Coordinates of C-alpha atoms in Angstrom, one line a residue:
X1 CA 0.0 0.0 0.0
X2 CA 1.0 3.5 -0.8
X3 CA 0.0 6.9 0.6
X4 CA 0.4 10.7 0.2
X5 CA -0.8 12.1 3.2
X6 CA -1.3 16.2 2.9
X7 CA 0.1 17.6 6.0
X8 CA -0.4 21.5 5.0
X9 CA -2.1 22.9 1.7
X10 CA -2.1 26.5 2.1
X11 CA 0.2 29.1 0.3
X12 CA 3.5 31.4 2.2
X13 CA 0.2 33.5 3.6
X14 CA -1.2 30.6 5.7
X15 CA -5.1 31.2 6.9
X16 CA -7.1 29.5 9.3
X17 CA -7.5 26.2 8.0
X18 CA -4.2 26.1 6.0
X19 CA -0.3 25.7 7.0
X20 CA 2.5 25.9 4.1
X21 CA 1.9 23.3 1.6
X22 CA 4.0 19.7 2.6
X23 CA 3.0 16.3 2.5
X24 CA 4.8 12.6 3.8
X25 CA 4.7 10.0 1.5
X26 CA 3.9 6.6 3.2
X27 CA 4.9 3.8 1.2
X28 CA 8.0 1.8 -0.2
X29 CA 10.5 3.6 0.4
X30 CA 8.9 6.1 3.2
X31 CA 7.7 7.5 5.3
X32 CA 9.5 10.3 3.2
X33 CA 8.5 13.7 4.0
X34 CA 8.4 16.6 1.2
X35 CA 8.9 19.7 2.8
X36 CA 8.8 21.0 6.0
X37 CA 6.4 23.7 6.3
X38 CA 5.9 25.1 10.5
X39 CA 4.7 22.1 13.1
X40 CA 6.1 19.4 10.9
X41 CA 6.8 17.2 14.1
X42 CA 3.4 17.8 15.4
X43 CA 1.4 17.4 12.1
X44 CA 3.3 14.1 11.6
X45 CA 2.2 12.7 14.7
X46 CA -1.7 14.2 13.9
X47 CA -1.5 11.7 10.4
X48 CA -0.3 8.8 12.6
X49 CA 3.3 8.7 11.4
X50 CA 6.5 8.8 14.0
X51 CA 8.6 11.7 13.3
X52 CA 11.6 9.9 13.9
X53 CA 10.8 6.8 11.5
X54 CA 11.6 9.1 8.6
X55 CA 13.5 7.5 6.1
X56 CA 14.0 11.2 4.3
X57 CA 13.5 14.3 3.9
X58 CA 12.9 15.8 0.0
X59 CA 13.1 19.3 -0.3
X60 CA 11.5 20.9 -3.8
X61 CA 13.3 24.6 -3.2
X62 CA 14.5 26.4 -1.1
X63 CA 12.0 29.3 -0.7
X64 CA 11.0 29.6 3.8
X65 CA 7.4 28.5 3.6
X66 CA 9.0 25.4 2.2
X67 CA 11.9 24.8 4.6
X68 CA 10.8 27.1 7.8
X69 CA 10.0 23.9 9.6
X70 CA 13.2 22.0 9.1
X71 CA 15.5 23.2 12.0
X72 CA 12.6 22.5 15.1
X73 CA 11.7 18.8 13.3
X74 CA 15.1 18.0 13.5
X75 CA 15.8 19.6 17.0
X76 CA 12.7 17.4 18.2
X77 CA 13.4 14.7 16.5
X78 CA 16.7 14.9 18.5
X79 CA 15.2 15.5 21.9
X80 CA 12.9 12.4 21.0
X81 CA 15.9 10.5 20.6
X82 CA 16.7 9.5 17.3
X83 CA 20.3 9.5 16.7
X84 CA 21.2 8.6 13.4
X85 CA 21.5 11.1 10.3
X86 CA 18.5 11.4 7.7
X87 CA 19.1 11.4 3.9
X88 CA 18.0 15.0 2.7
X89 CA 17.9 14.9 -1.1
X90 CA 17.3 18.6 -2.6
X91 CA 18.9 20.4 -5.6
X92 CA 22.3 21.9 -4.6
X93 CA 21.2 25.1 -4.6
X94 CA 18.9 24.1 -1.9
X95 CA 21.0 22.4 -0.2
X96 CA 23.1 25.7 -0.1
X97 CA 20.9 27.9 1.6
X98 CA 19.1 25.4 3.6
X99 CA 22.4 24.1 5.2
X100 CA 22.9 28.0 6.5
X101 CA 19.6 28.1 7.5
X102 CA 20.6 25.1 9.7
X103 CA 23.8 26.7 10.9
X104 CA 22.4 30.2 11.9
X105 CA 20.7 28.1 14.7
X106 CA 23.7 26.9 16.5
X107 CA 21.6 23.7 16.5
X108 CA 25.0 21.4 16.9
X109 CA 24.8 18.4 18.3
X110 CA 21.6 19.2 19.3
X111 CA 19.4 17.9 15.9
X112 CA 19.7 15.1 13.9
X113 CA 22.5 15.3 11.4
X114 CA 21.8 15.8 7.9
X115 CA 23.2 13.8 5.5
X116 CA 23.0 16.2 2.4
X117 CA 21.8 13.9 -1.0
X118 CA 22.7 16.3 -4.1
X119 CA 19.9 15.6 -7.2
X120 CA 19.4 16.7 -10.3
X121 CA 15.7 18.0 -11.6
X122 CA 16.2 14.8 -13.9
X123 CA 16.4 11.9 -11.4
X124 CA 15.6 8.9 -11.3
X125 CA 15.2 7.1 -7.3
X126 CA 14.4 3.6 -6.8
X127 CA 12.4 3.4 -3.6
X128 CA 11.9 -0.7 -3.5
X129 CA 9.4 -2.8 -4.1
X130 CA 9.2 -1.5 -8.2
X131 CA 8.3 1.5 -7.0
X132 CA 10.6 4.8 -8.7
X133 CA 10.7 8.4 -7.7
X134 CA 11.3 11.0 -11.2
X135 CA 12.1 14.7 -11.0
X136 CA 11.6 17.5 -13.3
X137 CA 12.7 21.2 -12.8
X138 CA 9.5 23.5 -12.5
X139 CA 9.1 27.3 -13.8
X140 CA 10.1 29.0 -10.5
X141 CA 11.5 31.8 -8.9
X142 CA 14.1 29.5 -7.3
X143 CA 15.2 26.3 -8.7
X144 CA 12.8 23.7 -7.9
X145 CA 12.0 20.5 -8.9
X146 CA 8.1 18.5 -9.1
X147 CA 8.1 14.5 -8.3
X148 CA 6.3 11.4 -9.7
X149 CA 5.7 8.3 -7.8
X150 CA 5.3 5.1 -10.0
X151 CA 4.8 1.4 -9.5
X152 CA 6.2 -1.1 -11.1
X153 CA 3.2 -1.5 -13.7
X154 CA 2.9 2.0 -14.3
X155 CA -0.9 2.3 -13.0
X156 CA -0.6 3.4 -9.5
X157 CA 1.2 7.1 -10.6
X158 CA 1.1 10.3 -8.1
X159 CA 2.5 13.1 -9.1
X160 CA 3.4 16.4 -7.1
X161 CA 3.8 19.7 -9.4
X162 CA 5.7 21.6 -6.4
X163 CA 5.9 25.1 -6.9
X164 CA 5.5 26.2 -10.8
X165 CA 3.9 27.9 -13.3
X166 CA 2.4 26.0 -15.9
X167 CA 5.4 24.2 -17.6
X168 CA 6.3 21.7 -20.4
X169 CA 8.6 19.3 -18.0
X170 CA 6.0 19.4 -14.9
X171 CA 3.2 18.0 -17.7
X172 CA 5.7 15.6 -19.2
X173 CA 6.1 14.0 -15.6
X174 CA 2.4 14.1 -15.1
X175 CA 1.3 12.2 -18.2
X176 CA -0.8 9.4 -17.2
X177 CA -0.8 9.7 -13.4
X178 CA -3.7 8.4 -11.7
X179 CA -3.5 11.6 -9.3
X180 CA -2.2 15.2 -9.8
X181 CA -1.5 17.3 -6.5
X182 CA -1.0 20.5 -8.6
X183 CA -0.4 24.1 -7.0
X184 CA -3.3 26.8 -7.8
X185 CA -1.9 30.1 -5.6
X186 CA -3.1 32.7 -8.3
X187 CA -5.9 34.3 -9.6
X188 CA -4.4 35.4 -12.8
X189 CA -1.2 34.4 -14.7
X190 CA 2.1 34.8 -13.5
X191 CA 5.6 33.3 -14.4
X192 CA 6.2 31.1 -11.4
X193 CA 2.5 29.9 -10.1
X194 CA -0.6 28.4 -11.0
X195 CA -4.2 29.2 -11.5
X196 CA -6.6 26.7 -10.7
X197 CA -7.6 27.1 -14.4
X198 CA -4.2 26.4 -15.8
X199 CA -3.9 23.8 -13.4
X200 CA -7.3 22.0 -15.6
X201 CA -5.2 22.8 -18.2
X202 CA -2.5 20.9 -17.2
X203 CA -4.4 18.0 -15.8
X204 CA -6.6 17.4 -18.6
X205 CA -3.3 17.3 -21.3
X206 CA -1.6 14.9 -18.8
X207 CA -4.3 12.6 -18.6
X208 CA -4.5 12.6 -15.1
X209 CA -7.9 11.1 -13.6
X210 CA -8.0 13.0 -10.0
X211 CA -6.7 16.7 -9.9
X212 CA -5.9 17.8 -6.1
X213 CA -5.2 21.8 -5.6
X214 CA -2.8 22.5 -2.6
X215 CA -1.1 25.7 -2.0
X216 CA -3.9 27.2 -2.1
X217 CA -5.9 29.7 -0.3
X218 CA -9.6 30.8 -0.4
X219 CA -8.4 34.4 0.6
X220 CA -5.4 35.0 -2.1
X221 CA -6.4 32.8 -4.6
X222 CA -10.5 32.8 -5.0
X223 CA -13.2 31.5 -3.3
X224 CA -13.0 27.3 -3.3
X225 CA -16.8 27.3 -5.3
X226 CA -15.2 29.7 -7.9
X227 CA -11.5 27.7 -8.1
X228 CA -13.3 24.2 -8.8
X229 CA -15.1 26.2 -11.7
X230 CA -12.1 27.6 -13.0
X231 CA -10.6 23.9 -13.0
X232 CA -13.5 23.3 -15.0
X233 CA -13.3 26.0 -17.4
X234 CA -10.1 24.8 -18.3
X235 CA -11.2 21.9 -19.3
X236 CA -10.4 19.3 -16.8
X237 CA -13.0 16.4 -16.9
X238 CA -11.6 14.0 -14.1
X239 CA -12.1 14.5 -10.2
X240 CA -11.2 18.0 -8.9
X241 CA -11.4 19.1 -5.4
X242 CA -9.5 21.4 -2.9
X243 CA -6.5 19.5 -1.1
X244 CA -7.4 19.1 3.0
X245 CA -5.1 19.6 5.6
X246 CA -4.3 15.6 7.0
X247 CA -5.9 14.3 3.3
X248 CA -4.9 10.9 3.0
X249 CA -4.5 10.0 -1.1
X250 CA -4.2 6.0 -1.7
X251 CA -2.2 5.7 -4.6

Protein backbone atom coordinates (compact mmCIF):
# COMPACT_ATOMS: atom_id res chain seq x y z
CA UNK A 1 0.00 0.00 0.00
CA UNK A 2 1.05 3.46 -0.80
CA UNK A 3 -0.02 6.90 0.60
CA UNK A 4 0.36 10.75 0.25
CA UNK A 5 -0.82 12.15 3.21
CA UNK A 6 -1.31 16.21 2.85
CA UNK A 7 0.11 17.63 5.98
CA UNK A 8 -0.39 21.53 5.01
CA UNK A 9 -2.12 22.89 1.73
CA UNK A 10 -2.10 26.48 2.09
CA UNK A 11 0.17 29.15 0.29
CA UNK A 12 3.49 31.43 2.19
CA UNK A 13 0.24 33.50 3.62
CA UNK A 14 -1.18 30.62 5.74
CA UNK A 15 -5.11 31.21 6.89
CA UNK A 16 -7.09 29.49 9.27
CA UNK A 17 -7.52 26.16 8.01
CA UNK A 18 -4.25 26.11 5.96
CA UNK A 19 -0.34 25.71 7.03
CA UNK A 20 2.52 25.91 4.13
CA UNK A 21 1.95 23.34 1.65
CA UNK A 22 4.03 19.74 2.58
CA UNK A 23 2.98 16.34 2.55
CA UNK A 24 4.81 12.62 3.76
CA UNK A 25 4.67 9.96 1.46
CA UNK A 26 3.89 6.64 3.23
CA UNK A 27 4.87 3.76 1.16
CA UNK A 28 7.96 1.78 -0.25
CA UNK A 29 10.50 3.62 0.38
CA UNK A 30 8.92 6.13 3.22
CA UNK A 31 7.75 7.51 5.30
CA UNK A 32 9.52 10.33 3.21
CA UNK A 33 8.52 13.74 3.97
CA UNK A 34 8.41 16.58 1.21
CA UNK A 35 8.94 19.71 2.77
CA UNK A 36 8.81 21.03 6.01
CA UNK A 37 6.40 23.75 6.26
CA UNK A 38 5.85 25.12 10.50
CA UNK A 39 4.67 22.09 13.11
CA UNK A 40 6.10 19.41 10.88
CA UNK A 41 6.81 17.17 14.10
CA UNK A 42 3.41 17.80 15.39
CA UNK A 43 1.37 17.36 12.07
CA UNK A 44 3.25 14.06 11.63
CA UNK A 45 2.19 12.66 14.66
CA UNK A 46 -1.67 14.23 13.87
CA UNK A 47 -1.46 11.67 10.44
CA UNK A 48 -0.34 8.78 12.58
CA UNK A 49 3.25 8.73 11.42
CA UNK A 50 6.52 8.79 13.97
CA UNK A 51 8.62 11.69 13.33
CA UNK A 52 11.58 9.94 13.92
CA UNK A 53 10.79 6.79 11.52
CA UNK A 54 11.61 9.13 8.61
CA UNK A 55 13.50 7.54 6.09
CA UNK A 56 13.97 11.21 4.25
CA UNK A 57 13.48 14.27 3.95
CA UNK A 58 12.88 15.81 0.02
CA UNK A 59 13.09 19.32 -0.31
CA UNK A 60 11.47 20.92 -3.83
CA UNK A 61 13.30 24.60 -3.25
CA UNK A 62 14.54 26.40 -1.06
CA UNK A 63 11.95 29.29 -0.73
CA UNK A 64 10.95 29.61 3.81
CA UNK A 65 7.41 28.51 3.57
CA UNK A 66 8.97 25.43 2.22
CA UNK A 67 11.85 24.79 4.56
CA UNK A 68 10.81 27.14 7.77
CA UNK A 69 9.97 23.86 9.59
CA UNK A 70 13.15 22.00 9.07
CA UNK A 71 15.53 23.24 11.97
CA UNK A 72 12.59 22.46 15.08
CA UNK A 73 11.67 18.78 13.32
CA UNK A 74 15.14 18.03 13.48
CA UNK A 75 15.85 19.63 17.01
CA UNK A 76 12.75 17.35 18.18
CA UNK A 77 13.40 14.73 16.46
CA UNK A 78 16.70 14.88 18.47
CA UNK A 79 15.24 15.48 21.93
CA UNK A 80 12.87 12.37 21.03
CA UNK A 81 15.85 10.50 20.63
CA UNK A 82 16.74 9.50 17.26
CA UNK A 83 20.34 9.53 16.66
CA UNK A 84 21.23 8.64 13.42
CA UNK A 85 21.54 11.15 10.32
CA UNK A 86 18.49 11.44 7.74
CA UNK A 87 19.05 11.39 3.88
CA UNK A 88 17.96 14.99 2.71
CA UNK A 89 17.92 14.91 -1.15
CA UNK A 90 17.31 18.58 -2.62
CA UNK A 91 18.95 20.40 -5.59
CA UNK A 92 22.31 21.86 -4.60
CA UNK A 93 21.15 25.09 -4.62
CA UNK A 94 18.87 24.07 -1.91
CA UNK A 95 21.00 22.44 -0.18
CA UNK A 96 23.07 25.72 -0.08
CA UNK A 97 20.90 27.93 1.60
CA UNK A 98 19.14 25.41 3.58
CA UNK A 99 22.44 24.11 5.19
CA UNK A 100 22.91 28.04 6.51
CA UNK A 101 19.58 28.10 7.45
CA UNK A 102 20.56 25.06 9.67
CA UNK A 103 23.75 26.75 10.89
CA UNK A 104 22.40 30.19 11.89
CA UNK A 105 20.69 28.11 14.72
CA UNK A 106 23.73 26.95 16.53
CA UNK A 107 21.57 23.71 16.50
CA UNK A 108 24.96 21.36 16.86
CA UNK A 109 24.76 18.38 18.35
CA UNK A 110 21.59 19.22 19.27
CA UNK A 111 19.39 17.95 15.91
CA UNK A 112 19.66 15.10 13.93
CA UNK A 113 22.51 15.30 11.37
CA UNK A 114 21.79 15.85 7.94
CA UNK A 115 23.25 13.81 5.53
CA UNK A 116 22.97 16.17 2.41
CA UNK A 117 21.84 13.88 -1.03
CA UNK A 118 22.69 16.28 -4.13
CA UNK A 119 19.93 15.60 -7.19
CA UNK A 120 19.42 16.71 -10.33
CA UNK A 121 15.75 17.99 -11.63
CA UNK A 122 16.24 14.81 -13.90
CA UNK A 123 16.37 11.88 -11.40
CA UNK A 124 15.62 8.88 -11.34
CA UNK A 125 15.15 7.15 -7.32
CA UNK A 126 14.40 3.59 -6.76
CA UNK A 127 12.37 3.39 -3.59
CA UNK A 128 11.94 -0.71 -3.53
CA UNK A 129 9.37 -2.82 -4.09
CA UNK A 130 9.21 -1.51 -8.18
CA UNK A 131 8.30 1.54 -6.97
CA UNK A 132 10.58 4.79 -8.65
CA UNK A 133 10.74 8.37 -7.69
CA UNK A 134 11.28 10.96 -11.17
CA UNK A 135 12.11 14.72 -11.03
CA UNK A 136 11.61 17.50 -13.31
CA UNK A 137 12.70 21.16 -12.77
CA UNK A 138 9.52 23.47 -12.55
CA UNK A 139 9.09 27.30 -13.76
CA UNK A 140 10.07 29.00 -10.48
CA UNK A 141 11.46 31.78 -8.94
CA UNK A 142 14.06 29.52 -7.34
CA UNK A 143 15.25 26.25 -8.73
CA UNK A 144 12.78 23.71 -7.93
CA UNK A 145 12.03 20.46 -8.86
CA UNK A 146 8.13 18.55 -9.10
CA UNK A 147 8.14 14.54 -8.34
CA UNK A 148 6.30 11.44 -9.70
CA UNK A 149 5.67 8.32 -7.84
CA UNK A 150 5.26 5.15 -10.02
CA UNK A 151 4.82 1.39 -9.54
CA UNK A 152 6.17 -1.07 -11.13
CA UNK A 153 3.19 -1.49 -13.72
CA UNK A 154 2.88 2.01 -14.28
CA UNK A 155 -0.88 2.30 -12.98
CA UNK A 156 -0.64 3.42 -9.46
CA UNK A 157 1.19 7.07 -10.56
CA UNK A 158 1.09 10.30 -8.14
CA UNK A 159 2.49 13.12 -9.10
CA UNK A 160 3.35 16.41 -7.12
CA UNK A 161 3.80 19.66 -9.39
CA UNK A 162 5.69 21.55 -6.44
CA UNK A 163 5.88 25.07 -6.90
CA UNK A 164 5.45 26.21 -10.85
CA UNK A 165 3.86 27.95 -13.31
CA UNK A 166 2.43 26.02 -15.92
CA UNK A 167 5.39 24.17 -17.61
CA UNK A 168 6.31 21.72 -20.35
CA UNK A 169 8.62 19.34 -17.95
CA UNK A 170 5.95 19.40 -14.92
CA UNK A 171 3.23 17.97 -17.72
CA UNK A 172 5.67 15.63 -19.17
CA UNK A 173 6.10 14.03 -15.60
CA UNK A 174 2.42 14.13 -15.10
CA UNK A 175 1.28 12.18 -18.20
CA UNK A 176 -0.83 9.42 -17.23
CA UNK A 177 -0.82 9.67 -13.42
CA UNK A 178 -3.66 8.36 -11.72
CA UNK A 179 -3.53 11.60 -9.28
CA UNK A 180 -2.24 15.25 -9.78
CA UNK A 181 -1.47 17.29 -6.48
CA UNK A 182 -1.00 20.54 -8.62
CA UNK A 183 -0.36 24.09 -6.99
CA UNK A 184 -3.29 26.78 -7.83
CA UNK A 185 -1.90 30.10 -5.64
CA UNK A 186 -3.08 32.72 -8.30
CA UNK A 187 -5.92 34.35 -9.59
CA UNK A 188 -4.37 35.39 -12.77
CA UNK A 189 -1.18 34.36 -14.75
CA UNK A 190 2.08 34.80 -13.45
CA UNK A 191 5.56 33.33 -14.41
CA UNK A 192 6.23 31.12 -11.39
CA UNK A 193 2.48 29.85 -10.06
CA UNK A 194 -0.60 28.43 -10.97
CA UNK A 195 -4.23 29.24 -11.46
CA UNK A 196 -6.59 26.74 -10.72
CA UNK A 197 -7.64 27.11 -14.41
CA UNK A 198 -4.17 26.45 -15.79
CA UNK A 199 -3.88 23.76 -13.38
CA UNK A 200 -7.29 22.02 -15.62
CA UNK A 201 -5.15 22.84 -18.24
CA UNK A 202 -2.45 20.86 -17.25
CA UNK A 203 -4.42 17.99 -15.80
CA UNK A 204 -6.65 17.44 -18.63
CA UNK A 205 -3.30 17.34 -21.31
CA UNK A 206 -1.62 14.90 -18.77
CA UNK A 207 -4.26 12.59 -18.60
CA UNK A 208 -4.47 12.64 -15.12
CA UNK A 209 -7.85 11.12 -13.60
CA UNK A 210 -8.04 13.03 -9.98
CA UNK A 211 -6.72 16.69 -9.87
CA UNK A 212 -5.93 17.81 -6.07
CA UNK A 213 -5.17 21.79 -5.61
CA UNK A 214 -2.77 22.55 -2.57
CA UNK A 215 -1.09 25.72 -2.04
CA UNK A 216 -3.95 27.20 -2.11
CA UNK A 217 -5.88 29.73 -0.32
CA UNK A 218 -9.64 30.82 -0.44
CA UNK A 219 -8.35 34.42 0.63
CA UNK A 220 -5.38 34.97 -2.14
CA UNK A 221 -6.41 32.82 -4.61
CA UNK A 222 -10.52 32.79 -5.05
CA UNK A 223 -13.22 31.49 -3.29
CA UNK A 224 -12.97 27.35 -3.32
CA UNK A 225 -16.78 27.26 -5.33
CA UNK A 226 -15.22 29.71 -7.86
CA UNK A 227 -11.49 27.69 -8.15
CA UNK A 228 -13.27 24.20 -8.83
CA UNK A 229 -15.15 26.16 -11.66
CA UNK A 230 -12.09 27.55 -13.05
CA UNK A 231 -10.58 23.90 -12.97
CA UNK A 232 -13.48 23.25 -14.98
CA UNK A 233 -13.26 25.99 -17.42
CA UNK A 234 -10.10 24.85 -18.34
CA UNK A 235 -11.15 21.91 -19.29
CA UNK A 236 -10.37 19.31 -16.81
CA UNK A 237 -12.99 16.35 -16.90
CA UNK A 238 -11.64 14.04 -14.05
CA UNK A 239 -12.10 14.50 -10.23
CA UNK A 240 -11.19 17.99 -8.89
CA UNK A 241 -11.42 19.08 -5.39
CA UNK A 242 -9.52 21.40 -2.91
CA UNK A 243 -6.53 19.54 -1.10
CA UNK A 244 -7.35 19.13 2.99
CA UNK A 245 -5.12 19.59 5.59
CA UNK A 246 -4.27 15.55 7.04
CA UNK A 247 -5.89 14.33 3.30
CA UNK A 248 -4.88 10.92 3.04
CA UNK A 249 -4.46 10.03 -1.07
CA UNK A 250 -4.20 6.05 -1.70
CA UNK A 251 -2.21 5.65 -4.60
Amino acid sequence: MARMILLGVGTAVPDEQRGHTHMVWDGPGGPMLIDAGGSTYQRLLQAGIDPRTLTAIILTHSHADHINGLPALLFSMSLAGRGEPIPIYALPETISVTARVLDAFGLEKYMVQPEWRPVSAHEELPLGAGWLLKTAPTLHTRPCFALRFSDVTGTHVLTYSADTAPYAPVQHLAHGSRILIHEATEHEPTTYHTTPREAGQVAQRAGAKRLILVHYSPHWTMPEADALAEVRAGGFTGIAEIGREQQVIEV
